[in-house]
CSV table of C-alpha atoms in Angstrom, one decimal:
chain,number,residue,atom,x,y,z
A,1,UNK,CA,-101.1,82.3,105.4
A,2,UNK,CA,-102.4,85.6,103.6
A,3,UNK,CA,-106.0,83.9,102.9
A,4,UNK,CA,-106.2,83.3,106.2
A,5,UNK,CA,-105.9,87.1,107.5
A,6,UNK,CA,-107.6,88.1,105.3
A,7,UNK,CA,-110.4,85.5,106.5
A,8,UNK,CA,-110.1,87.6,109.6
A,9,UNK,CA,-110.5,91.2,108.1
A,10,UNK,CA,-114.1,90.0,106.3
A,11,UNK,CA,-115.2,88.0,109.6
A,12,UNK,CA,-114.6,91.2,111.6
A,13,UNK,CA,-117.4,92.8,110.1
A,14,UNK,CA,-119.0,90.0,107.8
A,15,UNK,CA,-118.3,91.8,104.7
A,16,UNK,CA,-116.9,90.4,101.2
A,17,UNK,CA,-116.9,87.4,99.5
A,18,UNK,CA,-119.1,84.4,101.1
A,19,UNK,CA,-116.4,82.2,100.3
A,20,UNK,CA,-114.3,83.0,103.3
A,21,UNK,CA,-118.0,82.3,105.6
A,22,UNK,CA,-116.3,79.4,107.0
A,23,UNK,CA,-118.7,77.2,109.6
A,24,UNK,CA,-118.6,77.9,113.4
A,25,UNK,CA,-116.1,74.8,114.1
A,26,UNK,CA,-113.5,76.4,111.7
A,27,UNK,CA,-110.7,76.2,114.7
A,28,UNK,CA,-111.1,73.6,117.7
A,29,UNK,CA,-112.0,75.6,121.2
A,30,UNK,CA,-109.4,76.5,123.2
A,31,UNK,CA,-108.9,79.3,125.8
A,32,UNK,CA,-111.8,82.1,125.5
A,33,UNK,CA,-112.6,85.2,125.9
A,34,UNK,CA,-116.4,85.7,126.4
A,35,UNK,CA,-118.4,88.0,123.4
A,36,UNK,CA,-120.3,91.1,124.8
A,37,UNK,CA,-123.9,91.5,124.1
A,38,UNK,CA,-124.4,93.5,120.7
A,39,UNK,CA,-125.0,97.5,121.4
A,40,UNK,CA,-128.0,98.7,120.4
A,41,UNK,CA,-127.6,100.7,116.9
A,42,UNK,CA,-127.4,104.4,117.6
A,43,UNK,CA,-129.9,107.1,116.4
A,44,UNK,CA,-128.0,108.1,113.7
A,45,UNK,CA,-129.1,111.3,112.3
A,46,UNK,CA,-130.3,111.5,109.0
A,47,UNK,CA,-130.5,114.3,105.9
A,48,UNK,CA,-131.5,113.6,102.1
A,49,UNK,CA,-130.6,109.4,103.0
A,50,UNK,CA,-127.4,109.9,104.2
A,51,UNK,CA,-125.4,109.8,107.8
A,52,UNK,CA,-124.8,113.7,108.7
A,53,UNK,CA,-123.9,115.2,111.6
A,54,UNK,CA,-124.7,118.9,112.0
A,55,UNK,CA,-124.4,121.7,115.0
A,56,UNK,CA,-124.9,125.4,115.2
A,57,UNK,CA,-123.4,127.4,117.7
A,58,UNK,CA,-123.8,131.1,118.5
A,59,UNK,CA,-120.9,133.4,119.5
A,60,UNK,CA,-120.4,137.7,119.9
A,61,UNK,CA,-118.1,137.7,116.9
A,62,UNK,CA,-118.5,139.0,113.5
A,63,UNK,CA,-118.4,136.7,110.3
A,64,UNK,CA,-114.9,137.3,110.0
A,65,UNK,CA,-113.4,136.7,113.4
A,66,UNK,CA,-115.3,133.3,113.5
A,67,UNK,CA,-114.0,132.3,110.3
A,68,UNK,CA,-110.0,132.8,111.3
A,69,UNK,CA,-111.2,131.0,114.4
A,70,UNK,CA,-112.5,128.1,112.5
A,71,UNK,CA,-109.1,128.1,110.1
A,72,UNK,CA,-107.3,127.6,113.4
A,73,UNK,CA,-109.5,125.2,114.6
A,74,UNK,CA,-108.5,123.6,111.5
A,75,UNK,CA,-105.0,123.6,111.7
A,76,UNK,CA,-105.0,122.4,115.7
A,77,UNK,CA,-107.2,119.3,115.0
A,78,UNK,CA,-105.8,118.2,111.8
A,79,UNK,CA,-101.8,119.6,112.6
A,80,UNK,CA,-101.5,119.6,108.5
A,81,UNK,CA,-104.1,122.2,107.3
A,82,UNK,CA,-102.9,122.7,104.1
A,83,UNK,CA,-103.6,119.2,103.2
A,84,UNK,CA,-106.8,118.7,104.5
A,85,UNK,CA,-108.6,122.1,103.5
A,86,UNK,CA,-110.4,121.7,100.4
A,87,UNK,CA,-111.9,124.9,100.4
A,88,UNK,CA,-111.4,128.1,102.4
A,89,UNK,CA,-113.4,130.9,101.5
A,90,UNK,CA,-113.1,134.3,103.5
A,91,UNK,CA,-115.9,136.5,101.5
A,92,UNK,CA,-118.7,133.7,102.4
A,93,UNK,CA,-116.9,132.7,105.6
A,94,UNK,CA,-116.4,129.0,104.6
A,95,UNK,CA,-114.3,126.3,105.2
A,96,UNK,CA,-114.3,122.7,103.8
A,97,UNK,CA,-112.3,120.0,104.6
A,98,UNK,CA,-111.9,116.7,103.5
A,99,UNK,CA,-110.3,114.7,107.0
A,100,UNK,CA,-109.4,111.9,108.9
A,101,UNK,CA,-110.4,110.4,112.1
A,102,UNK,CA,-108.5,107.5,113.8
A,103,UNK,CA,-110.6,105.4,115.9
A,104,UNK,CA,-109.8,101.9,117.5
A,105,UNK,CA,-112.4,99.6,118.6
A,106,UNK,CA,-112.5,96.1,119.9
A,107,UNK,CA,-113.0,93.2,117.6
A,108,UNK,CA,-114.2,89.5,118.4
A,109,UNK,CA,-113.2,86.1,116.5
A,110,UNK,CA,-112.9,82.6,116.2
A,111,UNK,CA,-109.6,81.5,116.8
A,112,UNK,CA,-108.9,78.5,118.9
A,113,UNK,CA,-112.0,79.7,120.7
A,114,UNK,CA,-113.4,83.4,120.8
A,115,UNK,CA,-110.7,85.6,120.8
A,116,UNK,CA,-110.5,90.0,121.7
A,117,UNK,CA,-108.1,92.2,119.9
A,118,UNK,CA,-108.5,96.1,118.7
A,119,UNK,CA,-108.4,97.5,115.0
A,120,UNK,CA,-107.5,100.8,114.0
A,121,UNK,CA,-109.7,102.4,111.6
A,122,UNK,CA,-109.1,105.6,109.8
A,123,UNK,CA,-112.4,107.4,109.2
A,124,UNK,CA,-112.6,109.5,106.4
A,125,UNK,CA,-115.0,112.6,106.3
A,126,UNK,CA,-116.2,116.2,105.0
A,127,UNK,CA,-116.3,118.8,107.5
A,128,UNK,CA,-117.8,122.2,106.8
A,129,UNK,CA,-117.7,125.1,108.8
A,130,UNK,CA,-120.4,127.9,107.7
A,131,UNK,CA,-119.3,130.8,109.5
A,132,UNK,CA,-121.8,134.2,109.8
A,133,UNK,CA,-122.0,137.0,112.3
A,134,UNK,CA,-122.7,135.7,115.4
A,135,UNK,CA,-123.1,132.4,114.8
A,136,UNK,CA,-121.2,129.0,112.9
A,137,UNK,CA,-122.5,125.9,111.6
A,138,UNK,CA,-120.8,123.0,111.8
A,139,UNK,CA,-121.2,119.8,109.6
A,140,UNK,CA,-119.7,116.1,108.8
A,141,UNK,CA,-121.1,113.6,106.2
A,142,UNK,CA,-119.4,111.1,104.0
A,143,UNK,CA,-117.8,108.8,106.7
A,144,UNK,CA,-116.3,106.0,105.6
A,145,UNK,CA,-114.4,103.6,107.8
A,146,UNK,CA,-110.8,101.7,105.9
A,147,UNK,CA,-109.5,99.1,108.1
A,148,UNK,CA,-105.8,99.9,108.9
A,149,UNK,CA,-103.6,97.2,106.8
A,150,UNK,CA,-100.7,95.9,107.4
A,151,UNK,CA,-98.2,96.1,104.6
A,152,UNK,CA,-96.0,93.3,105.2
A,153,UNK,CA,-98.4,90.9,105.4
A,154,UNK,CA,-99.7,91.9,101.9
A,155,UNK,CA,-103.1,93.0,103.3
A,156,UNK,CA,-105.3,95.3,101.1
A,157,UNK,CA,-107.1,98.2,103.1
A,158,UNK,CA,-111.0,97.6,103.0
A,159,UNK,CA,-112.7,101.1,103.4
A,160,UNK,CA,-116.6,100.3,104.7
A,161,UNK,CA,-118.9,103.5,104.1
A,162,UNK,CA,-120.6,103.9,107.4
A,163,UNK,CA,-124.3,103.4,105.5
A,164,UNK,CA,-122.9,99.9,104.5
A,165,UNK,CA,-122.5,99.4,108.1
A,166,UNK,CA,-125.9,100.8,109.1
A,167,UNK,CA,-127.8,98.2,106.4
A,168,UNK,CA,-125.7,95.3,107.7
A,169,UNK,CA,-126.6,95.9,111.2
A,170,UNK,CA,-130.2,95.7,110.2
A,171,UNK,CA,-130.1,92.7,107.7
A,172,UNK,CA,-128.6,90.9,110.8
A,173,UNK,CA,-131.8,91.7,112.9
A,174,UNK,CA,-133.9,89.9,110.2
A,175,UNK,CA,-131.8,86.9,110.5
A,176,UNK,CA,-134.3,84.1,112.8
A,177,UNK,CA,-131.7,81.8,114.0
A,178,UNK,CA,-128.1,83.7,113.4
A,179,UNK,CA,-125.0,81.6,113.1
A,180,UNK,CA,-122.1,82.0,115.7
A,181,UNK,CA,-119.9,84.0,113.3
A,182,UNK,CA,-122.6,86.3,112.5
A,183,UNK,CA,-123.1,87.3,115.9
A,184,UNK,CA,-119.7,88.1,116.0
A,185,UNK,CA,-119.8,89.6,113.4
A,186,UNK,CA,-122.4,91.8,114.7
A,187,UNK,CA,-121.1,92.4,117.8
A,188,UNK,CA,-117.9,93.8,115.9
A,189,UNK,CA,-119.9,95.6,113.9
A,190,UNK,CA,-122.2,97.3,116.6
A,191,UNK,CA,-119.0,98.3,118.3
A,192,UNK,CA,-117.4,100.2,115.4
A,193,UNK,CA,-121.0,102.2,114.7
A,194,UNK,CA,-121.2,102.9,118.4
A,195,UNK,CA,-117.7,104.5,117.9
A,196,UNK,CA,-118.1,106.3,114.6
A,197,UNK,CA,-121.4,107.8,116.2
A,198,UNK,CA,-119.5,109.2,119.4
A,199,UNK,CA,-116.8,110.0,117.6
A,200,UNK,CA,-118.6,112.4,115.5
A,201,UNK,CA,-120.7,114.0,118.5
A,202,UNK,CA,-117.5,114.5,120.4
A,203,UNK,CA,-116.0,116.3,117.6
A,204,UNK,CA,-118.9,118.6,117.3
A,205,UNK,CA,-119.2,119.3,121.2
A,206,UNK,CA,-115.3,120.4,121.0
A,207,UNK,CA,-116.2,123.5,118.7
A,208,UNK,CA,-117.9,125.4,121.7
A,209,UNK,CA,-115.1,125.8,123.9
A,210,UNK,CA,-112.3,126.3,121.6
A,211,UNK,CA,-113.7,128.7,119.6
A,212,UNK,CA,-115.1,130.4,122.8
A,213,UNK,CA,-111.3,130.2,124.5
A,214,UNK,CA,-110.4,131.8,121.0
A,215,UNK,CA,-112.6,134.9,122.0
A,216,UNK,CA,-111.7,135.5,125.3
A,217,UNK,CA,-108.2,134.6,125.1
A,218,UNK,CA,-105.8,138.1,125.8
A,219,UNK,CA,-103.3,136.6,123.3
């Protein structure tokens, strides 16, 4: 039972030991869903060979004020600021967070036909907010997606660096005649990469309205 469940986890994204790579007809056909098209690989931003999201925002406020808002933002977003803040440096206006996003992505797999489910992933990352007079710079990097396990089933969590997912995506593109299971794994990979990219940009886009509201709030 555990081996079958672990096979599904590995098959979702096409990672792990090849001994789990069963044939396309591992299960008989039955009631099926339609496997969607593979999503195009997002245009991931790279710096020094690593996926790095970054944005700069300008405000009419000094460094001390912006630093205070950055701390409040971390507290509001992550709920437990003390557990995630790695560096809090008021003199240099620097806040570094070792945080986690939670995202959900559709997954498809072969089990008596084509089936659809959803996986929840924890996305580990580093967030750095640098504050100067009249502006901040936010950076997100060190992204790793971890598949949520089910302890009652004895499943070990699977941590996947975003660079590995991108590499696997590109490797699939070189396959001339991919098998069904390889295509399904690529579909799942493309959905997860799309969610990771969208989530990072949504996070950065939420900074400016938060800071602006804090600066205009009379309270």
